[in-house]
CSV table of C-alpha atoms and ligand atoms in Angstrom, one decimal:
chain,number,residue,atom,x,y,z
M,1,MET,CA,109.8,99.6,72.6
M,2,LEU,CA,111.1,96.1,73.1
M,3,LEU,CA,114.4,96.7,74.7
M,4,GLN,CA,116.0,99.8,76.3
M,5,LEU,CA,119.5,100.0,77.7
M,6,GLU,CA,120.3,103.1,79.7
M,7,ASN,CA,123.8,104.3,80.8
M,8,ILE,CA,125.2,100.7,80.9
M,9,SER,CA,128.7,100.5,82.3
M,10,LYS,CA,130.9,97.4,82.7
M,11,THR,CA,134.4,97.3,84.0
M,12,TYR,CA,136.5,94.1,84.3
M,13,ASN,CA,139.3,93.5,86.7
M,14,ASN,CA,142.6,93.6,84.8
M,15,PRO,CA,145.8,93.2,86.7
M,16,LEU,CA,147.5,95.5,84.2
M,17,VAL,CA,145.1,98.4,84.8
M,18,ASP,CA,144.8,99.7,88.4
M,19,THR,CA,141.3,101.1,87.8
M,20,GLY,CA,140.1,98.0,85.9
M,21,GLN,CA,139.3,97.7,82.2
M,22,VAL,CA,136.3,99.8,81.2
M,23,VAL,CA,134.6,97.9,78.4
M,24,LEU,CA,131.2,99.6,78.3
M,25,ASN,CA,130.9,103.2,79.3
M,26,LYS,CA,127.4,104.7,79.9
M,27,LEU,CA,126.1,103.0,76.8
M,28,SER,CA,122.5,103.5,75.8
M,29,MET,CA,120.5,101.8,73.0
M,30,GLU,CA,117.0,101.0,72.1
M,31,VAL,CA,115.6,98.1,70.0
M,32,GLU,CA,112.0,98.3,68.7
M,33,LYS,CA,109.8,95.2,68.4
M,34,GLY,CA,110.8,93.4,65.1
M,35,GLU,CA,113.8,95.6,64.5
M,36,ARG,CA,117.0,94.3,62.9
M,37,VAL,CA,120.3,95.6,64.5
M,38,ALA,CA,123.9,94.8,63.6
M,39,ILE,CA,126.7,95.5,66.0
M,40,LEU,CA,130.2,95.8,64.5
M,41,GLY,CA,133.5,96.6,66.1
M,42,PRO,CA,137.0,95.3,66.5
M,43,SER,CA,137.8,92.2,68.5
M,44,GLY,CA,137.9,93.1,72.2
M,45,SER,CA,135.7,96.1,71.9
M,46,GLY,CA,133.0,94.6,74.1
M,47,LYS,CA,130.5,93.2,71.6
M,48,SER,CA,130.0,89.9,73.4
M,49,THR,CA,129.8,91.6,76.7
M,50,LEU,CA,127.1,93.9,75.4
M,51,LEU,CA,125.2,90.9,74.0
M,52,ASN,CA,125.5,89.0,77.2
M,53,ILE,CA,124.1,92.0,79.2
M,54,ILE,CA,121.2,92.3,76.7
M,55,GLY,CA,120.6,88.6,77.1
M,56,THR,CA,120.8,88.8,80.9
M,57,LEU,CA,123.7,86.4,81.1
M,58,GLU,CA,125.8,89.1,82.7
M,59,SER,CA,124.8,92.1,84.7
M,60,PRO,CA,126.0,95.6,84.2
M,61,ASP,CA,127.9,97.5,87.0
M,62,THR,CA,125.6,100.4,86.6
M,63,GLY,CA,122.7,101.3,84.3
M,64,THR,CA,119.3,99.7,83.6
M,65,VAL,CA,118.1,97.1,81.1
M,66,ARG,CA,114.3,97.5,80.3
M,67,TYR,CA,112.4,94.9,78.4
M,68,ASN,CA,108.8,95.8,77.5
M,69,GLU,CA,109.2,98.6,80.1
M,70,GLN,CA,110.1,96.2,82.8
M,71,ILE,CA,113.5,96.7,84.5
M,72,ILE,CA,115.0,93.2,84.3
M,73,ASN,CA,117.9,94.0,86.6
M,74,GLU,CA,115.4,93.8,89.4
M,75,LEU,CA,114.2,90.2,88.7
M,76,THR,CA,115.2,87.3,91.0
M,77,GLN,CA,117.5,84.7,89.6
M,78,SER,CA,114.7,82.3,88.9
M,79,GLY,CA,112.5,85.1,87.5
M,80,LEU,CA,115.5,86.0,85.2
M,81,ASN,CA,116.0,82.3,84.1
M,82,HIS,CA,112.3,82.1,83.2
M,83,PHE,CA,112.3,85.4,81.4
M,84,ARG,CA,115.4,84.5,79.4
M,85,ASN,CA,114.1,81.1,78.4
M,86,ARG,CA,110.8,82.5,77.2
M,87,GLU,CA,111.7,85.8,75.7
M,88,ILE,CA,115.2,85.5,74.3
M,89,GLY,CA,116.8,83.2,71.7
M,90,PHE,CA,120.5,82.8,71.4
M,91,VAL,CA,122.7,81.7,68.5
M,92,PHE,CA,126.5,81.6,68.9
M,93,GLN,CA,129.4,81.3,66.5
M,94,LEU,CA,129.7,77.6,67.4
M,95,HIS,CA,126.4,75.8,67.4
M,96,HIS,CA,126.7,74.2,71.0
M,97,LEU,CA,124.3,71.4,70.1
M,98,LEU,CA,124.4,68.4,72.5
M,99,PRO,CA,126.3,65.6,70.6
M,100,GLN,CA,124.3,62.8,72.4
M,101,CYS,CA,120.9,64.2,71.2
M,102,ASN,CA,119.5,64.1,67.7
M,103,VAL,CA,118.3,67.1,65.8
M,104,VAL,CA,114.7,67.0,67.1
M,105,GLU,CA,115.8,66.4,70.7
M,106,ASN,CA,118.3,69.3,70.5
M,107,VAL,CA,115.6,71.6,69.2
M,108,LEU,CA,113.2,70.7,72.0
M,109,ILE,CA,115.6,71.2,74.9
M,110,PRO,CA,114.5,74.8,75.7
M,111,THR,CA,110.9,73.6,75.9
M,112,LEU,CA,111.6,71.0,78.6
M,113,VAL,CA,111.3,73.3,81.6
M,114,ASP,CA,107.7,74.1,80.8
M,115,LYS,CA,105.1,71.4,81.5
M,116,GLY,CA,102.4,70.9,78.9
M,117,GLY,CA,102.1,72.1,75.4
M,118,ARG,CA,104.1,69.2,74.1
M,119,LYS,CA,102.0,68.7,71.0
M,120,GLU,CA,102.3,72.4,70.0
M,121,LYS,CA,106.0,72.3,70.5
M,122,ASN,CA,106.4,69.2,68.5
M,123,GLU,CA,104.4,70.7,65.7
M,124,LEU,CA,106.4,73.9,65.9
M,125,ALA,CA,109.7,71.9,65.8
M,126,GLU,CA,108.5,70.2,62.6
M,127,ASN,CA,107.4,73.4,61.1
M,128,LEU,CA,110.6,75.3,61.8
M,129,LEU,CA,112.9,72.4,60.8
M,130,ASN,CA,111.0,72.1,57.6
M,131,ARG,CA,111.5,75.8,56.9
M,132,VAL,CA,115.3,75.6,57.4
M,133,GLY,CA,115.5,72.4,55.3
M,134,MET,CA,116.4,70.1,58.3
M,135,TRP,CA,113.3,68.0,58.8
M,136,ASN,CA,114.6,65.2,56.7
M,137,HIS,CA,117.7,65.1,59.0
M,138,ARG,CA,115.7,65.1,62.2
M,139,TYR,CA,117.0,61.8,63.5
M,140,LYS,CA,120.7,62.6,62.8
M,141,TYR,CA,123.2,63.5,65.5
M,142,PRO,CA,125.3,66.7,65.3
M,143,GLY,CA,128.4,64.7,64.4
M,144,GLN,CA,126.6,63.5,61.3
M,145,LEU,CA,125.9,67.1,60.1
M,146,SER,CA,127.9,69.8,58.4
M,147,GLY,CA,128.7,73.1,60.2
M,148,GLY,CA,126.1,74.9,58.2
M,149,GLU,CA,123.4,72.3,59.0
M,150,CYS,CA,124.3,72.4,62.7
M,151,GLN,CA,123.9,76.2,62.7
M,152,ARG,CA,120.4,75.9,61.0
M,153,VAL,CA,119.4,73.5,63.8
M,154,ALA,CA,120.8,75.9,66.4
M,155,LEU,CA,118.7,78.7,64.8
M,156,VAL,CA,115.5,76.5,65.2
M,157,ARG,CA,116.4,75.7,68.8
M,158,ALA,CA,116.8,79.5,69.5
M,159,MET,CA,113.3,80.0,67.9
M,160,ILE,CA,111.4,77.1,69.5
M,161,ASN,CA,110.0,79.2,72.4
M,162,GLN,CA,109.0,81.9,69.9
M,163,PRO,CA,111.2,84.7,71.5
M,164,ALA,CA,110.6,88.4,70.8
M,165,LEU,CA,114.3,88.9,70.6
M,166,LEU,CA,117.0,86.8,69.0
M,167,LEU,CA,120.6,87.5,69.9
M,168,ALA,CA,123.3,86.2,67.6
M,169,ASP,CA,127.0,86.4,68.4
M,170,GLU,CA,129.0,85.9,65.1
M,171,PRO,CA,126.4,83.5,63.8
M,172,THR,CA,128.2,83.0,60.5
M,173,GLY,CA,131.8,83.3,61.9
M,174,ALA,CA,132.6,79.7,61.5
M,175,LEU,CA,130.8,79.2,58.1
M,176,ASP,CA,131.9,79.3,54.4
M,177,GLY,CA,130.5,81.8,52.0
M,178,LYS,CA,127.5,79.7,50.8
M,179,ASN,CA,126.5,78.9,54.4
M,180,VAL,CA,126.9,82.6,55.4
M,181,GLY,CA,124.3,83.4,52.8
M,182,ALA,CA,121.9,80.6,53.9
M,183,ILE,CA,122.0,81.6,57.6
M,184,THR,CA,121.6,85.3,56.7
M,185,GLU,CA,118.5,84.4,54.6
M,186,LEU,CA,117.1,82.3,57.5
M,187,LEU,CA,117.7,85.0,60.1
M,188,LEU,CA,115.8,87.5,57.8
M,189,GLN,CA,113.1,84.9,57.3
M,190,MET,CA,112.6,84.5,61.0
M,191,ASN,CA,112.5,88.3,61.5
M,192,MET,CA,109.9,88.8,58.8
M,193,GLU,CA,107.7,85.8,59.4
M,194,GLU,CA,108.0,85.4,63.1
M,195,HIS,CA,108.5,89.1,63.9
M,196,VAL,CA,111.5,88.4,66.1
M,197,ALA,CA,113.8,91.3,66.7
M,198,LEU,CA,117.4,90.6,65.8
M,199,VAL,CA,120.6,91.9,67.5
M,200,VAL,CA,123.5,90.4,65.6
M,201,VAL,CA,127.2,90.8,66.3
M,202,THR,CA,129.1,90.2,63.1
M,203,HIS,CA,132.2,90.8,61.1
M,204,SER,CA,130.3,89.9,57.9
M,205,ASP,CA,129.5,93.0,55.8
M,206,ALA,CA,127.0,90.8,53.9
M,207,LEU,CA,125.1,90.0,57.0
M,208,ALA,CA,125.4,93.5,58.5
M,209,SER,CA,124.1,95.1,55.4
M,210,THR,CA,120.7,93.2,55.7
M,211,MET,CA,120.1,94.8,59.1
M,212,GLY,CA,118.0,97.9,59.5
M,213,THR,CA,120.3,99.6,62.0
M,214,ILE,CA,124.0,99.3,62.1
M,215,TYR,CA,126.1,100.3,65.1
M,216,GLU,CA,129.8,100.3,65.7
M,217,LEU,CA,131.0,99.7,69.2
M,218,SER,CA,134.1,101.5,70.1
M,219,GLU,CA,135.5,102.9,73.3
M,220,GLY,CA,132.5,101.7,75.3
M,221,HIS,CA,129.9,103.5,73.1
M,222,LEU,CA,127.8,102.7,70.2
M,223,GLN,CA,127.8,104.9,67.1
M,224,LYS,CA,125.2,104.6,64.3
M,225,LYS,CA,126.8,103.9,61.0
J,301,LIG,P1,134.4,91.4,71.7
J,301,LIG,O1,133.2,90.5,71.7
J,301,LIG,O2,134.2,92.7,71.0
J,301,LIG,O3,135.6,90.7,71.0
J,301,LIG,P2,134.4,91.0,74.5
J,301,LIG,O4,133.1,91.6,75.0
J,301,LIG,O5,134.5,89.5,74.4
J,301,LIG,O6,134.8,91.7,73.1
J,301,LIG,O7,135.6,91.5,75.5
J,301,LIG,C1,135.9,92.9,75.7
J,301,LIG,C2,137.1,93.0,76.6
J,301,LIG,O8,136.7,92.6,77.9
J,301,LIG,C3,138.3,92.2,76.2
J,301,LIG,O9,139.5,92.9,76.4
J,301,LIG,C4,138.2,91.0,77.1
J,301,LIG,O10,139.5,90.5,77.4
J,301,LIG,C5,137.6,91.6,78.4
J,301,LIG,N1,136.8,90.6,79.1
J,301,LIG,C6,135.7,90.0,78.6
J,301,LIG,N2,135.1,89.2,79.6
J,301,LIG,C7,135.9,89.3,80.7
J,301,LIG,C8,136.0,88.7,82.0
J,301,LIG,N3,135.0,87.8,82.4
J,301,LIG,N4,136.9,89.1,82.9
J,301,LIG,C9,137.9,89.9,82.5
J,301,LIG,N5,138.0,90.5,81.3
J,301,LIG,C10,137.0,90.2,80.4
């Protein structure tokens, strides 16, 4: 088992609700190594909150997050940062590439905290950029690329530390139909060739239908569809 969430609850302060706004309510889920999971649900149902908790960017109020049997709520902040950088890749709706860095530089940013291994990382960057069709654009800056091209670079950046888990929050939400298909294909390719597990929040039926497990998040719980 790669990831195990047990009885996760999260409540936000909301001035309109005395008791706070319950977003996740004793939610449990499991993700196997290499599994593909889609999370659907209406806007405001807590999908991003759930993804942020899985990605250790937010902590739950109660409940445990286990990763490879290790309880990650118990890690120190620096242990958590190290764990996140090594084990989890993130792709967001907007690519969040740094405008002042070219394609290769952007892709290598997550590798900078680790000393050594430069040659391997440079080779992996070349390999991955080739596979997403962006190697010929490696010296361009984000401002010189289309939205779909930026998202392909963002996907490579998410994969550069060879994570076991890739979290994607509406990865095709800002793209047109052709690019939705291209990013969907590339996510599947990374899953099958790199064995990375995918947890994808999406409104796209086309993307969701390629996932092995589809959940709907509603009223703080997940339901299998
Ligand atoms: P989704 O991704 O499904 O659209 P979110 O997880 O972004 O949903 O948000 C779920 C609910 O929690 C929303 O009503 C949102 O306003 C609220 N929320 C999210 N983050 C915070 C926060 N940091 N403080 C207060 N309320 C929040």
